């Protein structure tokens, strides 16, 4: 990956002059050698800030390096973002086609003769990630890529590294349902160790994985209740399945949920109530109002 790294809950945009050979005033005019340009400032421009050439100014670290830190929470639910570095509020630094996280740049529906960088915030490699992908065998392969719906089926970005007996990569993924495949020296294949698969548009199979997250529901009060049940769209509104535990201040239950929107209610001694501490509510298809839990 070029142009950024992820540290904890931050995206660290990193520009290093040595990574670039040319700049251009836009995607239509010819590029010029970087060596002919003196750097006064560097800005990060991308889909996340409407390609502003002025707003996200970077801090100079040394003679060749600039950085800008942003919180992951500053980005919305999109899984990837196109971006680029702007020199002196005028020239776009052009990444090499050899960089794995590049994509063809477009403007007003037209393909430009330059590339943009891709930033992945919904899925990214991390040694402390929550999902380990491992492909056994293929020790003689030169390159193995993990591609899936979590990175818009990018064929270059998530390169797996070689381990004893195969290949591996660890990703941090948001809770959601995903499809994926491996690309072994250019040949696409499903995950042979994952029996959960779906048919794709080519008459072959994509492997499927569901990432869930522990979510804690808390109902404050009701000290005299004998039983409190959590029911919702996540368990087909089962009235017995999830019995909440009594605490000093109320009732609680922790369950695994997939990404997305979930409707729920509490059943206090047989009486259905919405969550009094959650202001987010919606009507369902039957006209009942429910509390809403969003898992991202």
PDB file of C-alpha atoms in Angstrom:
ATOM      1  CA  UNK A   1       0.000   0.000   0.000  1.00  0.00           C
ATOM      2  CA  UNK A   2       1.260   3.464  -0.870  1.00  0.00           C
ATOM      3  CA  UNK A   3       0.126   6.815   0.438  1.00  0.00           C
ATOM      4  CA  UNK A   4      -1.218   5.782   3.813  1.00  0.00           C
ATOM      5  CA  UNK A   5      -1.071   3.411   6.750  1.00  0.00           C
ATOM      6  CA  UNK A   6      -3.517   2.664   9.542  1.00  0.00           C
ATOM      7  CA  UNK A   7      -2.393   3.000  13.143  1.00  0.00           C
ATOM      8  CA  UNK A   8      -5.013   2.081  15.737  1.00  0.00           C
ATOM      9  CA  UNK A   9      -8.018   4.303  15.079  1.00  0.00           C
ATOM     10  CA  UNK A  10      -6.152   6.685  12.747  1.00  0.00           C
ATOM     11  CA  UNK A  11      -5.418   6.887   9.030  1.00  0.00           C
ATOM     12  CA  UNK A  12      -1.939   8.312   8.519  1.00  0.00           C
ATOM     13  CA  UNK A  13      -1.585   9.774   5.022  1.00  0.00           C
ATOM     14  CA  UNK A  14       2.095   9.720   4.046  1.00  0.00           C
ATOM     15  CA  UNK A  15       3.666  11.464   1.080  1.00  0.00           C
ATOM     16  CA  UNK A  16       7.295  10.724   0.213  1.00  0.00           C
ATOM     17  CA  UNK A  17       8.805  12.537  -2.733  1.00  0.00           C
ATOM     18  CA  UNK A  18      10.970   9.545  -3.604  1.00  0.00           C
ATOM     19  CA  UNK A  19       7.830   7.537  -4.448  1.00  0.00           C
ATOM     20  CA  UNK A  20       6.957   9.783  -7.395  1.00  0.00           C
ATOM     21  CA  UNK A  21       8.620  10.541 -10.709  1.00  0.00           C
ATOM     22  CA  UNK A  22       6.158  13.004 -12.251  1.00  0.00           C
ATOM     23  CA  UNK A  23       3.335  15.472 -11.587  1.00  0.00           C
ATOM     24  CA  UNK A  24       0.563  16.875 -13.784  1.00  0.00           C
ATOM     25  CA  UNK A  25      -1.780  19.890 -13.661  1.00  0.00           C
ATOM     26  CA  UNK A  26      -4.716  17.551 -14.453  1.00  0.00           C
ATOM     27  CA  UNK A  27      -5.446  14.205 -16.057  1.00  0.00           C
ATOM     28  CA  UNK A  28      -5.492  15.535 -19.611  1.00  0.00           C
ATOM     29  CA  UNK A  29      -2.258  17.518 -19.935  1.00  0.00           C
ATOM     30  CA  UNK A  30       1.156  15.821 -20.133  1.00  0.00           C
ATOM     31  CA  UNK A  31       3.025  15.049 -16.918  1.00  0.00           C
ATOM     32  CA  UNK A  32       6.243  16.829 -16.038  1.00  0.00           C
ATOM     33  CA  UNK A  33       9.261  15.445 -14.143  1.00  0.00           C
ATOM     34  CA  UNK A  34       9.057  15.894 -10.389  1.00  0.00           C
ATOM     35  CA  UNK A  35      12.701  16.961 -10.244  1.00  0.00           C
ATOM     36  CA  UNK A  36      11.774  20.279 -11.873  1.00  0.00           C
ATOM     37  CA  UNK A  37       9.388  21.205  -9.059  1.00  0.00           C
ATOM     38  CA  UNK A  38      10.105  22.787  -5.656  1.00  0.00           C
ATOM     39  CA  UNK A  39       7.677  21.686  -2.940  1.00  0.00           C
ATOM     40  CA  UNK A  40       6.108  24.457  -0.879  1.00  0.00           C
ATOM     41  CA  UNK A  41       3.212  22.412   0.502  1.00  0.00           C
ATOM     42  CA  UNK A  42       1.388  19.091   0.066  1.00  0.00           C
ATOM     43  CA  UNK A  43      -2.356  18.476   0.363  1.00  0.00           C
ATOM     44  CA  UNK A  44      -4.425  15.280   0.468  1.00  0.00           C
ATOM     45  CA  UNK A  45      -7.341  15.418  -1.962  1.00  0.00           C
ATOM     46  CA  UNK A  46      -9.905  12.698  -2.533  1.00  0.00           C
ATOM     47  CA  UNK A  47     -13.485  11.530  -2.602  1.00  0.00           C
ATOM     48  CA  UNK A  48     -13.684  12.098   1.149  1.00  0.00           C
ATOM     49  CA  UNK A  49     -13.191  15.900   0.826  1.00  0.00           C
ATOM     50  CA  UNK A  50     -14.653  16.525  -2.627  1.00  0.00           C
ATOM     51  CA  UNK A  51     -11.156  16.556  -4.165  1.00  0.00           C
ATOM     52  CA  UNK A  52     -10.281  19.832  -2.476  1.00  0.00           C
ATOM     53  CA  UNK A  53      -6.786  21.026  -3.387  1.00  0.00           C
ATOM     54  CA  UNK A  54      -6.545  23.213  -0.260  1.00  0.00           C
ATOM     55  CA  UNK A  55      -8.363  21.757   2.763  1.00  0.00           C
ATOM     56  CA  UNK A  56      -6.319  18.776   4.039  1.00  0.00           C
ATOM     57  CA  UNK A  57      -2.853  20.310   4.305  1.00  0.00           C
ATOM     58  CA  UNK A  58      -0.086  17.942   5.391  1.00  0.00           C
ATOM     59  CA  UNK A  59       2.661  18.507   7.981  1.00  0.00           C
ATOM     60  CA  UNK A  60       6.290  18.371   6.889  1.00  0.00           C
ATOM     61  CA  UNK A  61       8.204  15.579   8.656  1.00  0.00           C
ATOM     62  CA  UNK A  62      11.556  15.851   6.881  1.00  0.00           C
ATOM     63  CA  UNK A  63      12.977  17.049   3.560  1.00  0.00           C
ATOM     64  CA  UNK A  64      11.029  14.474   1.537  1.00  0.00           C
ATOM     65  CA  UNK A  65       8.149  13.368   3.783  1.00  0.00           C
ATOM     66  CA  UNK A  66       4.777  14.883   4.707  1.00  0.00           C
ATOM     67  CA  UNK A  67       2.045  13.397   6.927  1.00  0.00           C
ATOM     68  CA  UNK A  68      -1.573  14.010   7.866  1.00  0.00           C
ATOM     69  CA  UNK A  69      -3.502  12.098  10.540  1.00  0.00           C
ATOM     70  CA  UNK A  70      -7.265  11.574  10.422  1.00  0.00           C
ATOM     71  CA  UNK A  71      -9.572   9.496  12.590  1.00  0.00           C
ATOM     72  CA  UNK A  72     -11.117   6.414  10.981  1.00  0.00           C
ATOM     73  CA  UNK A  73     -14.409   7.722  12.337  1.00  0.00           C
ATOM     74  CA  UNK A  74     -14.009  10.774  10.041  1.00  0.00           C
ATOM     75  CA  UNK A  75     -14.858   8.500   7.110  1.00  0.00           C
ATOM     76  CA  UNK A  76     -18.379   7.262   6.370  1.00  0.00           C
ATOM     77  CA  UNK A  77     -19.456   3.695   5.636  1.00  0.00           C
ATOM     78  CA  UNK A  78     -17.748   3.399   2.245  1.00  0.00           C
ATOM     79  CA  UNK A  79     -15.133   0.651   2.155  1.00  0.00           C
ATOM     80  CA  UNK A  80     -12.677   2.414  -0.123  1.00  0.00           C
ATOM     81  CA  UNK A  81     -11.817   5.946  -1.227  1.00  0.00           C
ATOM     82  CA  UNK A  82      -9.836   7.305  -4.155  1.00  0.00           C
ATOM     83  CA  UNK A  83      -7.310   9.993  -3.324  1.00  0.00           C
ATOM     84  CA  UNK A  84      -4.175  11.760  -4.483  1.00  0.00           C
ATOM     85  CA  UNK A  85      -1.535  14.210  -3.261  1.00  0.00           C
ATOM     86  CA  UNK A  86      -1.491  17.798  -4.528  1.00  0.00           C
ATOM     87  CA  UNK A  87       1.754  19.768  -4.678  1.00  0.00           C
ATOM     88  CA  UNK A  88       1.614  23.544  -4.161  1.00  0.00           C
ATOM     89  CA  UNK A  89      -2.207  23.490  -4.549  1.00  0.00           C
ATOM     90  CA  UNK A  90      -1.692  22.951  -8.281  1.00  0.00           C
ATOM     91  CA  UNK A  91       0.087  19.747  -9.345  1.00  0.00           C
ATOM     92  CA  UNK A  92      -1.107  16.167  -8.829  1.00  0.00           C
ATOM     93  CA  UNK A  93       1.568  13.654  -7.821  1.00  0.00           C
ATOM     94  CA  UNK A  94       1.198  10.730 -10.223  1.00  0.00           C
ATOM     95  CA  UNK A  95       1.585   7.244  -8.673  1.00  0.00           C
ATOM     96  CA  UNK A  96       3.317   4.451 -10.528  1.00  0.00           C
ATOM     97  CA  UNK A  97       1.280   1.688 -12.155  1.00  0.00           C
ATOM     98  CA  UNK A  98       3.397  -0.754 -10.125  1.00  0.00           C
ATOM     99  CA  UNK A  99       1.741   0.365  -6.885  1.00  0.00           C
ATOM    100  CA  UNK A 100      -0.812  -2.238  -5.751  1.00  0.00           C
ATOM    101  CA  UNK A 101      -3.498   0.147  -4.481  1.00  0.00           C
ATOM    102  CA  UNK A 102      -4.037   2.187  -7.646  1.00  0.00           C
ATOM    103  CA  UNK A 103      -7.139   2.597  -9.793  1.00  0.00           C
ATOM    104  CA  UNK A 104      -7.816   4.256 -13.158  1.00  0.00           C
ATOM    105  CA  UNK A 105      -8.786   7.892 -12.604  1.00  0.00           C
ATOM    106  CA  UNK A 106     -12.001   9.224 -14.145  1.00  0.00           C
ATOM    107  CA  UNK A 107     -13.557  12.648 -14.503  1.00  0.00           C
ATOM    108  CA  UNK A 108     -17.112  13.406 -15.659  1.00  0.00           C
ATOM    109  CA  UNK A 109     -17.394   9.827 -16.900  1.00  0.00           C
ATOM    110  CA  UNK A 110     -14.164   9.933 -18.936  1.00  0.00           C
ATOM    111  CA  UNK A 111     -11.098   7.805 -18.213  1.00  0.00           C
ATOM    112  CA  UNK A 112      -7.992   9.879 -17.595  1.00  0.00           C
ATOM    113  CA  UNK A 113      -4.465   8.871 -18.511  1.00  0.00           C
ATOM    114  CA  UNK A 114      -3.436   8.809 -14.863  1.00  0.00           C
ATOM    115  CA  UNK A 115      -4.063   6.744 -11.732  1.00  0.00           C
ATOM    116  CA  UNK A 116      -5.502   7.471  -8.306  1.00  0.00           C
ATOM    117  CA  UNK A 117      -4.550   5.792  -5.051  1.00  0.00           C
ATOM    118  CA  UNK A 118      -7.086   3.685  -3.141  1.00  0.00           C
ATOM    119  CA  UNK A 119      -7.599   4.013   0.605  1.00  0.00           C
ATOM    120  CA  UNK A 120      -9.298   1.043   2.256  1.00  0.00           C
ATOM    121  CA  UNK A 121     -11.021   1.900   5.557  1.00  0.00           C
ATOM    122  CA  UNK A 122     -13.649  -0.849   5.757  1.00  0.00           C
ATOM    123  CA  UNK A 123     -11.121  -3.612   5.132  1.00  0.00           C
ATOM    124  CA  UNK A 124      -7.378  -3.409   5.543  1.00  0.00           C
ATOM    125  CA  UNK A 125      -4.406  -5.661   6.338  1.00  0.00           C
ATOM    126  CA  UNK A 126      -3.457  -5.675  10.023  1.00  0.00           C
ATOM    127  CA  UNK A 127      -1.450  -8.108  12.136  1.00  0.00           C
ATOM    128  CA  UNK A 128      -4.076  -7.524  14.840  1.00  0.00           C
ATOM    129  CA  UNK A 129      -7.018  -7.938  12.457  1.00  0.00           C
ATOM    130  CA  UNK A 130     -10.137  -9.960  13.172  1.00  0.00           C
ATOM    131  CA  UNK A 131     -10.056 -12.326  10.159  1.00  0.00           C
ATOM    132  CA  UNK A 132      -7.255 -14.633   9.039  1.00  0.00           C
ATOM    133  CA  UNK A 133      -7.417 -15.874   5.439  1.00  0.00           C
ATOM    134  CA  UNK A 134      -5.211 -18.889   4.744  1.00  0.00           C
ATOM    135  CA  UNK A 135      -4.736 -20.832   1.523  1.00  0.00           C
ATOM    136  CA  UNK A 136      -2.971 -24.158   1.942  1.00  0.00           C
ATOM    137  CA  UNK A 137      -0.509 -25.456  -0.639  1.00  0.00           C
ATOM    138  CA  UNK A 138       0.518 -23.647  -3.825  1.00  0.00           C
ATOM    139  CA  UNK A 139       4.073 -23.310  -2.469  1.00  0.00           C
ATOM    140  CA  UNK A 140       5.421 -22.902  -6.006  1.00  0.00           C
ATOM    141  CA  UNK A 141       3.163 -19.927  -6.776  1.00  0.00           C
ATOM    142  CA  UNK A 142       4.863 -16.586  -7.346  1.00  0.00           C
ATOM    143  CA  UNK A 143       1.966 -14.439  -6.117  1.00  0.00           C
ATOM    144  CA  UNK A 144      -1.353 -14.987  -4.342  1.00  0.00           C
ATOM    145  CA  UNK A 145      -3.951 -12.202  -4.035  1.00  0.00           C
ATOM    146  CA  UNK A 146      -7.047 -12.033  -1.843  1.00  0.00           C
ATOM    147  CA  UNK A 147      -9.885 -10.299  -3.677  1.00  0.00           C
ATOM    148  CA  UNK A 148     -13.468  -9.771  -2.565  1.00  0.00           C
ATOM    149  CA  UNK A 149     -16.491  -7.592  -2.085  1.00  0.00           C
ATOM    150  CA  UNK A 150     -14.644  -5.880   0.796  1.00  0.00           C
ATOM    151  CA  UNK A 151     -12.181  -4.256  -1.642  1.00  0.00           C
ATOM    152  CA  UNK A 152     -14.387  -4.026  -4.755  1.00  0.00           C
ATOM    153  CA  UNK A 153     -12.677  -7.146  -6.163  1.00  0.00           C
ATOM    154  CA  UNK A 154      -9.344  -5.377  -6.480  1.00  0.00           C
ATOM    155  CA  UNK A 155      -6.881  -7.722  -8.184  1.00  0.00           C
ATOM    156  CA  UNK A 156      -3.682  -6.262  -6.721  1.00  0.00           C
ATOM    157  CA  UNK A 157      -4.168  -4.627  -3.319  1.00  0.00           C
ATOM    158  CA  UNK A 158      -4.279  -7.484  -0.793  1.00  0.00           C
ATOM    159  CA  UNK A 159      -1.186  -9.545  -1.501  1.00  0.00           C
ATOM    160  CA  UNK A 160      -0.884 -12.608   0.708  1.00  0.00           C
ATOM    161  CA  UNK A 161       2.429 -13.539   2.294  1.00  0.00           C
ATOM    162  CA  UNK A 162       4.024 -16.945   2.192  1.00  0.00           C
ATOM    163  CA  UNK A 163       3.973 -19.165   5.285  1.00  0.00           C
ATOM    164  CA  UNK A 164       4.898 -22.799   5.938  1.00  0.00           C
ATOM    165  CA  UNK A 165       2.481 -24.870   3.888  1.00  0.00           C
ATOM    166  CA  UNK A 166       0.758 -22.051   2.040  1.00  0.00           C
ATOM    167  CA  UNK A 167      -0.215 -18.371   2.032  1.00  0.00           C
ATOM    168  CA  UNK A 168      -1.858 -16.040   4.531  1.00  0.00           C
ATOM    169  CA  UNK A 169      -3.154 -12.535   5.142  1.00  0.00           C
ATOM    170  CA  UNK A 170      -4.884 -11.017   8.190  1.00  0.00           C
ATOM    171  CA  UNK A 171      -7.510  -8.316   7.637  1.00  0.00           C
ATOM    172  CA  UNK A 172      -9.510  -6.003   9.854  1.00  0.00           C
ATOM    173  CA  UNK A 173     -13.067  -6.216   8.493  1.00  0.00           C
ATOM    174  CA  UNK A 174     -16.203  -4.386   9.490  1.00  0.00           C
ATOM    175  CA  UNK A 175     -19.131  -6.614  10.508  1.00  0.00           C
ATOM    176  CA  UNK A 176     -20.924  -7.624   7.325  1.00  0.00           C
ATOM    177  CA  UNK A 177     -21.410 -10.453   4.819  1.00  0.00           C
ATOM    178  CA  UNK A 178     -18.649 -10.790   2.233  1.00  0.00           C
ATOM    179  CA  UNK A 179     -17.765 -12.835  -0.821  1.00  0.00           C
ATOM    180  CA  UNK A 180     -14.141 -13.497  -1.780  1.00  0.00           C
ATOM    181  CA  UNK A 181     -11.770 -15.512  -3.962  1.00  0.00           C
ATOM    182  CA  UNK A 182      -8.047 -16.148  -4.250  1.00  0.00           C
ATOM    183  CA  UNK A 183      -5.981 -15.267  -7.331  1.00  0.00           C
ATOM    184  CA  UNK A 184      -3.045 -17.670  -7.672  1.00  0.00           C
ATOM    185  CA  UNK A 185      -0.600 -16.470 -10.339  1.00  0.00           C
ATOM    186  CA  UNK A 186      -3.493 -14.891 -12.216  1.00  0.00           C
ATOM    187  CA  UNK A 187      -5.934 -17.805 -11.839  1.00  0.00           C
ATOM    188  CA  UNK A 188      -9.083 -17.233  -9.765  1.00  0.00           C
ATOM    189  CA  UNK A 189     -10.264 -19.899  -7.327  1.00  0.00           C
ATOM    190  CA  UNK A 190     -12.645 -20.292  -4.392  1.00  0.00           C
ATOM    191  CA  UNK A 191     -11.433 -21.089  -0.880  1.00  0.00           C
ATOM    192  CA  UNK A 192     -11.181 -24.921  -0.858  1.00  0.00           C
ATOM    193  CA  UNK A 193     -11.444 -25.064   2.953  1.00  0.00           C
ATOM    194  CA  UNK A 194     -14.624 -22.965   3.201  1.00  0.00           C
ATOM    195  CA  UNK A 195     -17.810 -24.927   2.385  1.00  0.00           C
ATOM    196  CA  UNK A 196     -19.920 -21.736   2.544  1.00  0.00           C
ATOM    197  CA  UNK A 197     -20.089 -20.556  -1.060  1.00  0.00           C
ATOM    198  CA  UNK A 198     -22.415 -18.869  -3.558  1.00  0.00           C
ATOM    199  CA  UNK A 199     -22.675 -19.068  -7.341  1.00  0.00           C
ATOM    200  CA  UNK A 200     -21.273 -16.058  -9.190  1.00  0.00           C
ATOM    201  CA  UNK A 201     -22.100 -14.569 -12.591  1.00  0.00           C
ATOM    202  CA  UNK A 202     -19.470 -16.735 -14.300  1.00  0.00           C
ATOM    203  CA  UNK A 203     -21.065 -20.002 -13.241  1.00  0.00           C
ATOM    204  CA  UNK A 204     -18.319 -20.584 -10.671  1.00  0.00           C
ATOM    205  CA  UNK A 205     -18.297 -20.093  -6.916  1.00  0.00           C
ATOM    206  CA  UNK A 206     -17.373 -17.266  -4.559  1.00  0.00           C
ATOM    207  CA  UNK A 207     -16.548 -18.160  -0.985  1.00  0.00           C
ATOM    208  CA  UNK A 208     -18.723 -16.460   1.651  1.00  0.00           C
ATOM    209  CA  UNK A 209     -17.910 -15.208   5.128  1.00  0.00           C
ATOM    210  CA  UNK A 210     -20.020 -13.425   7.737  1.00  0.00           C
ATOM    211  CA  UNK A 211     -18.259 -11.110  10.191  1.00  0.00           C
ATOM    212  CA  UNK A 212     -20.121 -10.436  13.434  1.00  0.00           C
ATOM    213  CA  UNK A 213     -19.484  -8.227  16.441  1.00  0.00           C
ATOM    214  CA  UNK A 214     -20.333  -8.487  20.109  1.00  0.00           C
ATOM    215  CA  UNK A 215     -23.060  -5.946  20.907  1.00  0.00           C
ATOM    216  CA  UNK A 216     -24.245  -5.255  24.451  1.00  0.00           C
ATOM    217  CA  UNK A 217     -27.861  -4.243  25.077  1.00  0.00           C
ATOM    218  CA  UNK A 218     -28.578  -2.463  28.373  1.00  0.00           C
ATOM    219  CA  UNK A 219     -31.980  -1.773  29.885  1.00  0.00           C
ATOM    220  CA  UNK A 220     -31.703   0.500  32.895  1.00  0.00           C
ATOM    221  CA  UNK A 221     -34.114   0.178  35.810  1.00  0.00           C
ATOM    222  CA  UNK A 222     -36.921  -2.362  36.309  1.00  0.00           C
ATOM    223  CA  UNK A 223     -35.424  -3.755  39.551  1.00  0.00           C
ATOM    224  CA  UNK A 224     -38.640  -5.585  40.439  1.00  0.00           C
ATOM    225  CA  UNK A 225     -38.980  -7.400  37.110  1.00  0.00           C
ATOM    226  CA  UNK A 226     -38.738 -11.183  37.271  1.00  0.00           C
ATOM    227  CA  UNK A 227     -37.681 -11.766  33.657  1.00  0.00           C
ATOM    228  CA  UNK A 228     -36.536  -9.539  30.780  1.00  0.00           C
ATOM    229  CA  UNK A 229     -36.170 -10.865  27.221  1.00  0.00           C
ATOM    230  CA  UNK A 230     -34.339  -9.254  24.293  1.00  0.00           C
ATOM    231  CA  UNK A 231     -36.098  -9.875  20.980  1.00  0.00           C
ATOM    232  CA  UNK A 232     -35.471  -8.473  17.532  1.00  0.00           C
ATOM    233  CA  UNK A 233     -35.113  -8.919  13.818  1.00  0.00           C
ATOM    234  CA  UNK A 234     -31.811 -10.743  14.499  1.00  0.00           C
ATOM    235  CA  UNK A 235     -33.657 -13.734  16.079  1.00  0.00           C
ATOM    236  CA  UNK A 236     -37.015 -13.532  14.322  1.00  0.00           C
ATOM    237  CA  UNK A 237     -38.514 -11.845  17.393  1.00  0.00           C
ATOM    238  CA  UNK A 238     -38.177 -14.981  19.507  1.00  0.00           C
ATOM    239  CA  UNK A 239     -39.860 -14.379  22.891  1.00  0.00           C
ATOM    240  CA  UNK A 240     -37.740 -16.853  24.880  1.00  0.00           C
ATOM    241  CA  UNK A 241     -34.313 -17.175  23.281  1.00  0.00           C
ATOM    242  CA  UNK A 242     -32.299 -14.257  24.731  1.00  0.00           C
ATOM    243  CA  UNK A 243     -32.919 -13.874  28.455  1.00  0.00           C
ATOM    244  CA  UNK A 244     -31.179 -10.815  29.882  1.00  0.00           C
ATOM    245  CA  UNK A 245     -29.091 -10.861  33.075  1.00  0.00           C
ATOM    246  CA  UNK A 246     -29.931  -8.708  36.064  1.00  0.00           C
ATOM    247  CA  UNK A 247     -27.346  -6.148  37.224  1.00  0.00           C
ATOM    248  CA  UNK A 248     -27.182  -3.562  39.993  1.00  0.00           C
ATOM    249  CA  UNK A 249     -28.634  -0.919  37.686  1.00  0.00           C
ATOM    250  CA  UNK A 250     -30.842  -2.898  35.326  1.00  0.00           C
ATOM    251  CA  UNK A 251     -30.572  -5.704  32.778  1.00  0.00           C
ATOM    252  CA  UNK A 252     -28.009  -6.614  30.121  1.00  0.00           C
ATOM    253  CA  UNK A 253     -27.343  -9.072  27.293  1.00  0.00           C
ATOM    254  CA  UNK A 254     -24.425  -9.389  24.874  1.00  0.00           C
ATOM    255  CA  UNK A 255     -24.936 -11.112  21.510  1.00  0.00           C
ATOM    256  CA  UNK A 256     -23.131 -11.465  18.191  1.00  0.00           C
ATOM    257  CA  UNK A 257     -24.604  -9.357  15.395  1.00  0.00           C
ATOM    258  CA  UNK A 258     -23.723  -8.979  11.736  1.00  0.00           C
ATOM    259  CA  UNK A 259     -23.273  -5.536  10.204  1.00  0.00           C
ATOM    260  CA  UNK A 260     -26.279  -3.449   9.306  1.00  0.00           C
ATOM    261  CA  UNK A 261     -29.545  -2.280  10.853  1.00  0.00           C
ATOM    262  CA  UNK A 262     -31.366  -4.321  13.499  1.00  0.00           C
ATOM    263  CA  UNK A 263     -34.790  -3.680  15.056  1.00  0.00           C
ATOM    264  CA  UNK A 264     -35.351  -4.769  18.657  1.00  0.00           C
ATOM    265  CA  UNK A 265     -37.507  -4.505  21.789  1.00  0.00           C
ATOM    266  CA  UNK A 266     -37.435  -5.645  25.399  1.00  0.00           C
ATOM    267  CA  UNK A 267     -40.086  -7.918  26.945  1.00  0.00           C
ATOM    268  CA  UNK A 268     -40.405  -7.058  30.632  1.00  0.00           C
ATOM    269  CA  UNK A 269     -42.486  -9.688  32.419  1.00  0.00           C
ATOM    270  CA  UNK A 270     -44.468 -10.209  29.229  1.00  0.00           C
ATOM    271  CA  UNK A 271     -44.807  -6.521  28.299  1.00  0.00           C
ATOM    272  CA  UNK A 272     -43.111  -5.343  25.093  1.00  0.00           C
ATOM    273  CA  UNK A 273     -41.312  -1.968  25.318  1.00  0.00           C
ATOM    274  CA  UNK A 274     -38.905   0.003  23.146  1.00  0.00           C
ATOM    275  CA  UNK A 275     -35.484   0.926  24.547  1.00  0.00           C
ATOM    276  CA  UNK A 276     -36.142   4.062  26.651  1.00  0.00           C
ATOM    277  CA  UNK A 277     -32.486   5.147  26.366  1.00  0.00           C
ATOM    278  CA  UNK A 278     -32.233   4.813  22.587  1.00  0.00           C
ATOM    279  CA  UNK A 279     -33.707   7.781  20.674  1.00  0.00           C
ATOM    280  CA  UNK A 280     -33.381   5.979  17.306  1.00  0.00           C
ATOM    281  CA  UNK A 281     -36.668   4.289  16.412  1.00  0.00           C
ATOM    282  CA  UNK A 282     -38.422   3.168  13.223  1.00  0.00           C
ATOM    283  CA  UNK A 283     -41.712   1.695  12.107  1.00  0.00           C
ATOM    284  CA  UNK A 284     -41.560  -1.843  10.738  1.00  0.00           C
ATOM    285  CA  UNK A 285     -43.635  -3.310   7.880  1.00  0.00           C
ATOM    286  CA  UNK A 286     -46.488  -4.066  10.264  1.00  0.00           C
ATOM    287  CA  UNK A 287     -46.761  -0.532  11.607  1.00  0.00           C
ATOM    288  CA  UNK A 288     -45.093  -1.242  14.970  1.00  0.00           C
ATOM    289  CA  UNK A 289     -42.401   1.091  16.252  1.00  0.00           C
ATOM    290  CA  UNK A 290     -39.090  -0.517  17.264  1.00  0.00           C
ATOM    291  CA  UNK A 291     -35.735   0.593  18.599  1.00  0.00           C
ATOM    292  CA  UNK A 292     -32.864   0.492  16.103  1.00  0.00           C
ATOM    293  CA  UNK A 293     -29.318  -0.788  16.568  1.00  0.00           C
ATOM    294  CA  UNK A 294     -26.763  -0.035  13.847  1.00  0.00           C
ATOM    295  CA  UNK A 295     -23.677  -2.263  13.670  1.00  0.00           C
ATOM    296  CA  UNK A 296     -20.748  -0.961  11.591  1.00  0.00           C
TER     297      UNK A 296
END
